[in-house]
PDB file of C-alpha atoms in Angstrom:
ATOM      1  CA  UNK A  68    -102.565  11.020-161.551  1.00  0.00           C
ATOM      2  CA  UNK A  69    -101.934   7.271-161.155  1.00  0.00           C
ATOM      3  CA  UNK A  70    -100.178   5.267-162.805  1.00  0.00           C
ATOM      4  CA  UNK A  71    -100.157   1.452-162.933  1.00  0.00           C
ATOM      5  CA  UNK A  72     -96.348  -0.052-162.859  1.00  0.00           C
ATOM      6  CA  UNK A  73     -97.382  -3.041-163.913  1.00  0.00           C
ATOM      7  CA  UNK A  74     -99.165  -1.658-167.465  1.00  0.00           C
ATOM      8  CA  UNK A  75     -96.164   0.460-168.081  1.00  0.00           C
ATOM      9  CA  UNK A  76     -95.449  -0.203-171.673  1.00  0.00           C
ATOM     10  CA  UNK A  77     -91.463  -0.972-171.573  1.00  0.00           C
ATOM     11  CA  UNK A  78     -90.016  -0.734-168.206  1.00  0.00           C
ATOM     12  CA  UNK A  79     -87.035  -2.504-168.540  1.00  0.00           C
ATOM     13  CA  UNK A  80     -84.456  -4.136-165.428  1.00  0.00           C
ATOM     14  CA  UNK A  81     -83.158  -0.969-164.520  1.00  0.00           C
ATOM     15  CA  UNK A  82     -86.612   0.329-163.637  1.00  0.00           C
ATOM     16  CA  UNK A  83     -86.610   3.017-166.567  1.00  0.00           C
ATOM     17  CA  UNK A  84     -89.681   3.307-169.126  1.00  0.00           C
ATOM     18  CA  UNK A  85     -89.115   4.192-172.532  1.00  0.00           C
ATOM     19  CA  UNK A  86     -90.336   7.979-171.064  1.00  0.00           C
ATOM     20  CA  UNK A  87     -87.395   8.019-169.309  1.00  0.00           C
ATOM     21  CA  UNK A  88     -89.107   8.057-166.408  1.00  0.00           C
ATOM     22  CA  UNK A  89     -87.844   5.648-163.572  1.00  0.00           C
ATOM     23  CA  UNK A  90     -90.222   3.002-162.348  1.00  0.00           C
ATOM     24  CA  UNK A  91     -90.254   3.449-158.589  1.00  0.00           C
ATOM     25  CA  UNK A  92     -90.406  -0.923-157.640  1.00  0.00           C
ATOM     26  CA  UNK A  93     -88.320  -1.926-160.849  1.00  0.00           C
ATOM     27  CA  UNK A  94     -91.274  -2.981-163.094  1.00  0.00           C
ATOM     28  CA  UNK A  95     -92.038  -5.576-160.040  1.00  0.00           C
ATOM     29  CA  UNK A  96     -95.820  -5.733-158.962  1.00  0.00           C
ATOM     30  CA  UNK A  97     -99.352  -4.896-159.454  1.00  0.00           C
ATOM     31  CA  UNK A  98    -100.050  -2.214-157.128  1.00  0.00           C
ATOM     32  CA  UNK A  99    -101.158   1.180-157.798  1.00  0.00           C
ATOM     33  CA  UNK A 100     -98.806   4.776-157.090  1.00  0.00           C
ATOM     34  CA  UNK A 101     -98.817   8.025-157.121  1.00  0.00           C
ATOM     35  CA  UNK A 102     -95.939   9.329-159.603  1.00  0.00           C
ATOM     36  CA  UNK A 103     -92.970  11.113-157.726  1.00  0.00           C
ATOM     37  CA  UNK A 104     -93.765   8.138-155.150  1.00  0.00           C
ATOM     38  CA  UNK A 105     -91.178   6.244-153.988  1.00  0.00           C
ATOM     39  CA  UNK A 106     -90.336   3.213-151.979  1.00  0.00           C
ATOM     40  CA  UNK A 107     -87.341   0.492-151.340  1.00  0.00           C
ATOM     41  CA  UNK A 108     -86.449  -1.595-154.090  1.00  0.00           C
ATOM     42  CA  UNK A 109     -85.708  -4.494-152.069  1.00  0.00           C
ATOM     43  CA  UNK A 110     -87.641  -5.596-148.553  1.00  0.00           C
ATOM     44  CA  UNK A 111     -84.550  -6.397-146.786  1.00  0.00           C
ATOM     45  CA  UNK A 112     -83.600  -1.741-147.149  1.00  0.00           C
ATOM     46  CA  UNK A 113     -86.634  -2.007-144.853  1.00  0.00           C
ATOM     47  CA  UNK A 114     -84.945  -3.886-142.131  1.00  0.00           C
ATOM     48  CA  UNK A 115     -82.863  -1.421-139.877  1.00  0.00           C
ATOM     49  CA  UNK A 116     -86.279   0.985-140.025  1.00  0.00           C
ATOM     50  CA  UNK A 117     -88.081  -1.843-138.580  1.00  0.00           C
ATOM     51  CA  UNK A 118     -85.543  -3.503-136.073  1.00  0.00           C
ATOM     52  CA  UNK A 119     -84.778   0.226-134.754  1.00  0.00           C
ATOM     53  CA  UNK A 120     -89.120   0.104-133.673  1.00  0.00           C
ATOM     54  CA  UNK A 121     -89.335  -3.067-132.250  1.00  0.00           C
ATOM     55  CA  UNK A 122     -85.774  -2.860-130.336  1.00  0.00           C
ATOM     56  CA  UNK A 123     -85.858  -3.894-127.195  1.00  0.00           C
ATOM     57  CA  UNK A 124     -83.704  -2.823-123.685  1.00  0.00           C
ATOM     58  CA  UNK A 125     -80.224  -3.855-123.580  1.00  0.00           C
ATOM     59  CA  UNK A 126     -79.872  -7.672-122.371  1.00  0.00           C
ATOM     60  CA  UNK A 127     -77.963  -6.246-119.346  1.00  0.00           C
ATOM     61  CA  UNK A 128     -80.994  -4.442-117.925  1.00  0.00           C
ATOM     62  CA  UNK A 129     -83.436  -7.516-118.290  1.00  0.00           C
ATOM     63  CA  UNK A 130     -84.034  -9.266-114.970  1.00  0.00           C
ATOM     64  CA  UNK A 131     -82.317 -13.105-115.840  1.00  0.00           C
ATOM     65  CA  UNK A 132     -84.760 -15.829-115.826  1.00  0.00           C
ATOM     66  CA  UNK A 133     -83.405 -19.406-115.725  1.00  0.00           C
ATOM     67  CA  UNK A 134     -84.631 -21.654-117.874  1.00  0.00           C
ATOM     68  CA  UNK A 135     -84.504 -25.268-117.429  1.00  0.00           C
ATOM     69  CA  UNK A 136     -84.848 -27.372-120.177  1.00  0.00           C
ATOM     70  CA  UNK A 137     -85.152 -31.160-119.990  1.00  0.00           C
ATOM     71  CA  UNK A 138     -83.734 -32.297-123.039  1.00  0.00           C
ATOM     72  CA  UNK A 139     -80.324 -32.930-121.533  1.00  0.00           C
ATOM     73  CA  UNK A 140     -81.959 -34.734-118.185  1.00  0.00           C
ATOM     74  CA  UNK A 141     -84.183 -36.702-120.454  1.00  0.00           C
ATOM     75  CA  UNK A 142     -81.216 -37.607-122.667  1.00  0.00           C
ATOM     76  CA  UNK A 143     -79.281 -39.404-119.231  1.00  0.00           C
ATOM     77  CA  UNK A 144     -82.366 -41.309-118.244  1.00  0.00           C
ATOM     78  CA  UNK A 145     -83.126 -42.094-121.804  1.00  0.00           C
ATOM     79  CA  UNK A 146     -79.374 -43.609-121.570  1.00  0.00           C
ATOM     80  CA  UNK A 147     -79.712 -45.271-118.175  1.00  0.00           C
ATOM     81  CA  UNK A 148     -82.352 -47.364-119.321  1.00  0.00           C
ATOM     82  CA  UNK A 149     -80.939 -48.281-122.423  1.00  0.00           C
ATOM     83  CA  UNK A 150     -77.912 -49.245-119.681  1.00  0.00           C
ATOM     84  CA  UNK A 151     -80.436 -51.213-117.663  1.00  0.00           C
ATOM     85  CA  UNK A 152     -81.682 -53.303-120.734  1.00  0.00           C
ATOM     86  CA  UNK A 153     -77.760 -54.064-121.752  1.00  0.00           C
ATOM     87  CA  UNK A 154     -77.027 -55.257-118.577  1.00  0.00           C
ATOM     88  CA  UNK A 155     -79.840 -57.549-118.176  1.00  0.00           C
ATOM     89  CA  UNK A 156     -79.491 -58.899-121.851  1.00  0.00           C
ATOM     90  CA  UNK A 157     -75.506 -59.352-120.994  1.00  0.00           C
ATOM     91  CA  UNK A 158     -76.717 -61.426-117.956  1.00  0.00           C
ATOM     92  CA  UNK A 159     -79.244 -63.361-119.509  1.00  0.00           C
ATOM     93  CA  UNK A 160     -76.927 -64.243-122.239  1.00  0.00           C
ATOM     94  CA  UNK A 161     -74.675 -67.321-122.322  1.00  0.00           C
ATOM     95  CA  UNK A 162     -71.564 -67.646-120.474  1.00  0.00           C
ATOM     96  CA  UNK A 163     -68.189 -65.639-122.052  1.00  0.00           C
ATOM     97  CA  UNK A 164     -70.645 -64.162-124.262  1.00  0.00           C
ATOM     98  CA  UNK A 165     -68.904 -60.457-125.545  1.00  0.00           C
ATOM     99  CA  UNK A 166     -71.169 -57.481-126.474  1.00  0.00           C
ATOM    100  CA  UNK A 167     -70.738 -56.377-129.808  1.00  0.00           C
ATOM    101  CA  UNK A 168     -72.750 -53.029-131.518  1.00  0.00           C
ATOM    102  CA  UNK A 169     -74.674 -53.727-134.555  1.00  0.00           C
ATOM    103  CA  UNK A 170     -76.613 -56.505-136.871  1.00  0.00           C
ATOM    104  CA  UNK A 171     -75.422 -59.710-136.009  1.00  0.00           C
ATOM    105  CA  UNK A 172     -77.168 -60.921-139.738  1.00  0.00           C
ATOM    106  CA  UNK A 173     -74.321 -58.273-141.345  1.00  0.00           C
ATOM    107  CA  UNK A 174     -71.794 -58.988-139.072  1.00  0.00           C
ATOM    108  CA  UNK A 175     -71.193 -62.456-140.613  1.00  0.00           C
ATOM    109  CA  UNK A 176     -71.195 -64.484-137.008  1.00  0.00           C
ATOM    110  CA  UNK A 177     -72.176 -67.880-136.688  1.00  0.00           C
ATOM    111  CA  UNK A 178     -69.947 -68.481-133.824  1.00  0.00           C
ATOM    112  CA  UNK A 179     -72.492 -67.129-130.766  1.00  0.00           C
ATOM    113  CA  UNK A 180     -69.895 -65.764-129.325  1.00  0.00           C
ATOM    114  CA  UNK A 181     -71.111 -62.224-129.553  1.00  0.00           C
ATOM    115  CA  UNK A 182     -74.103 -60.874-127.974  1.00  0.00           C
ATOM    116  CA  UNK A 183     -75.059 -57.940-130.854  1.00  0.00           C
ATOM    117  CA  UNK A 184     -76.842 -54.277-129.485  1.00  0.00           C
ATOM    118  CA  UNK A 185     -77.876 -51.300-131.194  1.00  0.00           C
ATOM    119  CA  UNK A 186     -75.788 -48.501-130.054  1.00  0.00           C
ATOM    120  CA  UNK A 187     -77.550 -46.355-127.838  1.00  0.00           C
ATOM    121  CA  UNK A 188     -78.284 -42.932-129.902  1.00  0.00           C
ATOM    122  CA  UNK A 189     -77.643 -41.220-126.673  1.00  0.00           C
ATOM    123  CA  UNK A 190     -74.076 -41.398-126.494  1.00  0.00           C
ATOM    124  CA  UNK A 191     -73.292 -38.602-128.296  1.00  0.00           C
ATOM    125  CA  UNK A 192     -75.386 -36.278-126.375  1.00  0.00           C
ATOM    126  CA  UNK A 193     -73.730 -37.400-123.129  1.00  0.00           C
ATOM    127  CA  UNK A 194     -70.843 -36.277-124.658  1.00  0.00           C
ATOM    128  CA  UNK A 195     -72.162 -32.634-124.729  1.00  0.00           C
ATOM    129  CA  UNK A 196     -73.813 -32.831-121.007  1.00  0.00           C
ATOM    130  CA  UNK A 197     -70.155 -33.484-120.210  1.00  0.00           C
ATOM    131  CA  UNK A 198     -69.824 -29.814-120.712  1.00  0.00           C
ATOM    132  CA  UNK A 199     -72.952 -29.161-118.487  1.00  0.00           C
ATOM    133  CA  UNK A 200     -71.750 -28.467-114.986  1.00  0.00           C
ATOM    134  CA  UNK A 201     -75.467 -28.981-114.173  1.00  0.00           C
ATOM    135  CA  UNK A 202     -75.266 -32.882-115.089  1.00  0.00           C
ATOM    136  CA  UNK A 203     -72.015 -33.518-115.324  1.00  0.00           C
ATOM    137  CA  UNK A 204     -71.539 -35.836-112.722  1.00  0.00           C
ATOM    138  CA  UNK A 205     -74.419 -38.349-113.761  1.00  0.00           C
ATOM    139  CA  UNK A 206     -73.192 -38.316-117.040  1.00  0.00           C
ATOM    140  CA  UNK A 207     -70.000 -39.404-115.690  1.00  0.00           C
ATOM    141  CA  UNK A 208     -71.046 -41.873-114.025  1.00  0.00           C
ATOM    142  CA  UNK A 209     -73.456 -43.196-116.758  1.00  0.00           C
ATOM    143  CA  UNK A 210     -70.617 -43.340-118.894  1.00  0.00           C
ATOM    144  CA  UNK A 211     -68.336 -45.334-116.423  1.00  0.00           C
ATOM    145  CA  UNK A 212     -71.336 -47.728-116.363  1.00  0.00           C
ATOM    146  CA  UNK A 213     -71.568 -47.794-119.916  1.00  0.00           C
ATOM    147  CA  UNK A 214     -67.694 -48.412-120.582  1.00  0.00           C
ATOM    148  CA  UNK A 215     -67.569 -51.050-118.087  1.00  0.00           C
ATOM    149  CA  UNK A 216     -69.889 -53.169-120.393  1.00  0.00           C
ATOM    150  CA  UNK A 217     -66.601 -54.511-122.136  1.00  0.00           C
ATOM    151  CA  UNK A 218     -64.019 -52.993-125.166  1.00  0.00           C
ATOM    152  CA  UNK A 219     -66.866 -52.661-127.604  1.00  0.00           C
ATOM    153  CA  UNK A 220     -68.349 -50.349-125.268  1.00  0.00           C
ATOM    154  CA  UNK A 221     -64.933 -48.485-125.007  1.00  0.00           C
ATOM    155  CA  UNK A 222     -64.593 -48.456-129.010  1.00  0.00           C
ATOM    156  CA  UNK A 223     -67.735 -46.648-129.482  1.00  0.00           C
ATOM    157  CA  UNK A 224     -67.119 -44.087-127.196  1.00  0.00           C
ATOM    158  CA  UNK A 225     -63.778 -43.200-128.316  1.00  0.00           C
ATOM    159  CA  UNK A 226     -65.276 -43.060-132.096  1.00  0.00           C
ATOM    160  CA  UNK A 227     -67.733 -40.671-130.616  1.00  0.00           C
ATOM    161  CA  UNK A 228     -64.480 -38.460-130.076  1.00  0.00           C
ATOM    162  CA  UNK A 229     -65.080 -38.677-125.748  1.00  0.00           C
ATOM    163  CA  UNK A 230     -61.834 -39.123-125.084  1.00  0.00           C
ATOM    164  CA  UNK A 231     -60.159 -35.665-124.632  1.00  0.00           C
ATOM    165  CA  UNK A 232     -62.896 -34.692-122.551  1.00  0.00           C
ATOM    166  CA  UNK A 233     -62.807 -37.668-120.415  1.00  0.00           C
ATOM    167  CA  UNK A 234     -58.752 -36.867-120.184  1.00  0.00           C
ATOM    168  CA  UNK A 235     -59.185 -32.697-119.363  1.00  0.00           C
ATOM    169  CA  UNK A 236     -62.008 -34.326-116.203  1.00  0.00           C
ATOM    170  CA  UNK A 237     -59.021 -36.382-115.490  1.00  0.00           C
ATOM    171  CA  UNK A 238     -56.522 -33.718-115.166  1.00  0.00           C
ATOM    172  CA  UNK A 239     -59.175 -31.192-113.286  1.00  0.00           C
ATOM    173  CA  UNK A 240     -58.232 -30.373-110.250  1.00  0.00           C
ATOM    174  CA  UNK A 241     -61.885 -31.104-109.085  1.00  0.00           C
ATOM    175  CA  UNK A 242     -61.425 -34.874-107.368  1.00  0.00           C
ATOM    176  CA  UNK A 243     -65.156 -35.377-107.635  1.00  0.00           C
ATOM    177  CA  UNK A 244     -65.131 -36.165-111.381  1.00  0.00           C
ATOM    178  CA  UNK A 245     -62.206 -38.668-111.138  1.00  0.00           C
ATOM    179  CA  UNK A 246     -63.529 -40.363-108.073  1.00  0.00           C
ATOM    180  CA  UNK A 247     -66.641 -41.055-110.400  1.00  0.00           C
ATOM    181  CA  UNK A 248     -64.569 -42.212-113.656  1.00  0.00           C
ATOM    182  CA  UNK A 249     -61.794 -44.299-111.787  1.00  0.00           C
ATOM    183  CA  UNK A 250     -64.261 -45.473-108.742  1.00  0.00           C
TER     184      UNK A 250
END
C-alpha cells in the first residue's frame, strides 16, 4: 500500500500523523512511499555515504603536476606599465612638479604644484608576489622603481602594510633581494 506524505491529513513538525504513525520525510514533499520506508530527514545525513563513493587516492600517491598560473606574472607587467606611464607623465610634467595619488578636483589644488595619479590597483598584489619565491625578485625590483617615484609613492606603499615584508627581505640572509631594494 502507498501512501502519499503529502495528503496525510495532520502530520505535524515532528513528522507524526494523528495515527501515530511517523511520517518518514517530516511532512516535507510530494513524492510517493511505501509505508515502513524510510529515508534521511535532511540531505546533508547523505553526505559521508556519498563522499566515502567518490573518494579518491590519498594526495600523497598522486603524481604532482605543477601548475602555473599567470595571474601573479600578469599582475607585475600590469604594474610595470602602469610604472612606464608614471614616469613618462612625471617627465612630461613641469619642472619641481611632485606626484601626488588621487583627484586633483577633490584635492583642493590650485597651486600646480602636484602632478595627481590614480594609484595603481596592483600594489597590493605585489605585496603578496613578495611571498612568491617564483617572482619575487621582479616584484622587488618593480617596487624599488615604484618607490623611487617620490614620498607619495613611499606613503602608499607603507598604507598598503609593505613594510615588514620589505624589512624581513632586508634582514634575509639572501644578498640578492637587498642588492635589488638598496641598488
Amino acid at each position: 500500500e502507498k501512501r502519499s506524505v503529502a495528503t496525510a491529513a495532520s502530520t505535524d513538525s515532528e513528522g507524526v500523523g494523528s495515527s501515530g504513525e511517523a511520517g518518514s520525510n517530516g511532512g516535507i514533499g510530494n513524492d510517493n512511499i511505501t509505508q515502513g520506508q524510510t529515508r534521511p530527514s535532511h540531505p546533508a545525513s547523505l553526505a559521508p555515504a556519498a563522499a566515502a563513493s567518490t573518494e579518491s587516492p590519498p594526495l600523497s600517491s598522486q603524481p604532482r603536476a605543477q601548475i602555473t598560473a599567470p595571474f601573479f606574472a600578469e599582475q607585475l607587467t600590469a604594474f610595470e606599465i602602469w610604472l612606464e606611464f608614471a614616469s613618462l607623465r612625471l617627465q612630461g610634467g613641469e619642472e619641481g612638479q611632485v606626484l601626488q595619488f588621487g583627484d586633483p578636483l577633490t584635492s583642493g589644488d590650485v597651486s600646480g604644484r602636484y602632478f595627481y595619479l590614480e594609484p595603481p590597483e596592483q600594489l597590493p598584489v605585489v605585496l603578496q608576489v613578495l611571498l612568491s619565491q617564483a617572482h619575487r625578485v621582479r616584484a622587488l625590483a618593480l617596487l624599488r622603481r615604484f618607490l623611487d617615484l617620490g614620498n607619495a609613492a613611499v606613503n602608499l606603499a607603507l598604507s598598503v602594510g609593505i613594510f615588514p615584508y620589505v624589512l624581513k627581505l632586508l634582514q634575509s640572509s639572501i644578498d640578492e633581494y637587498k642588492h635589488v631594494l638598496v641598488g
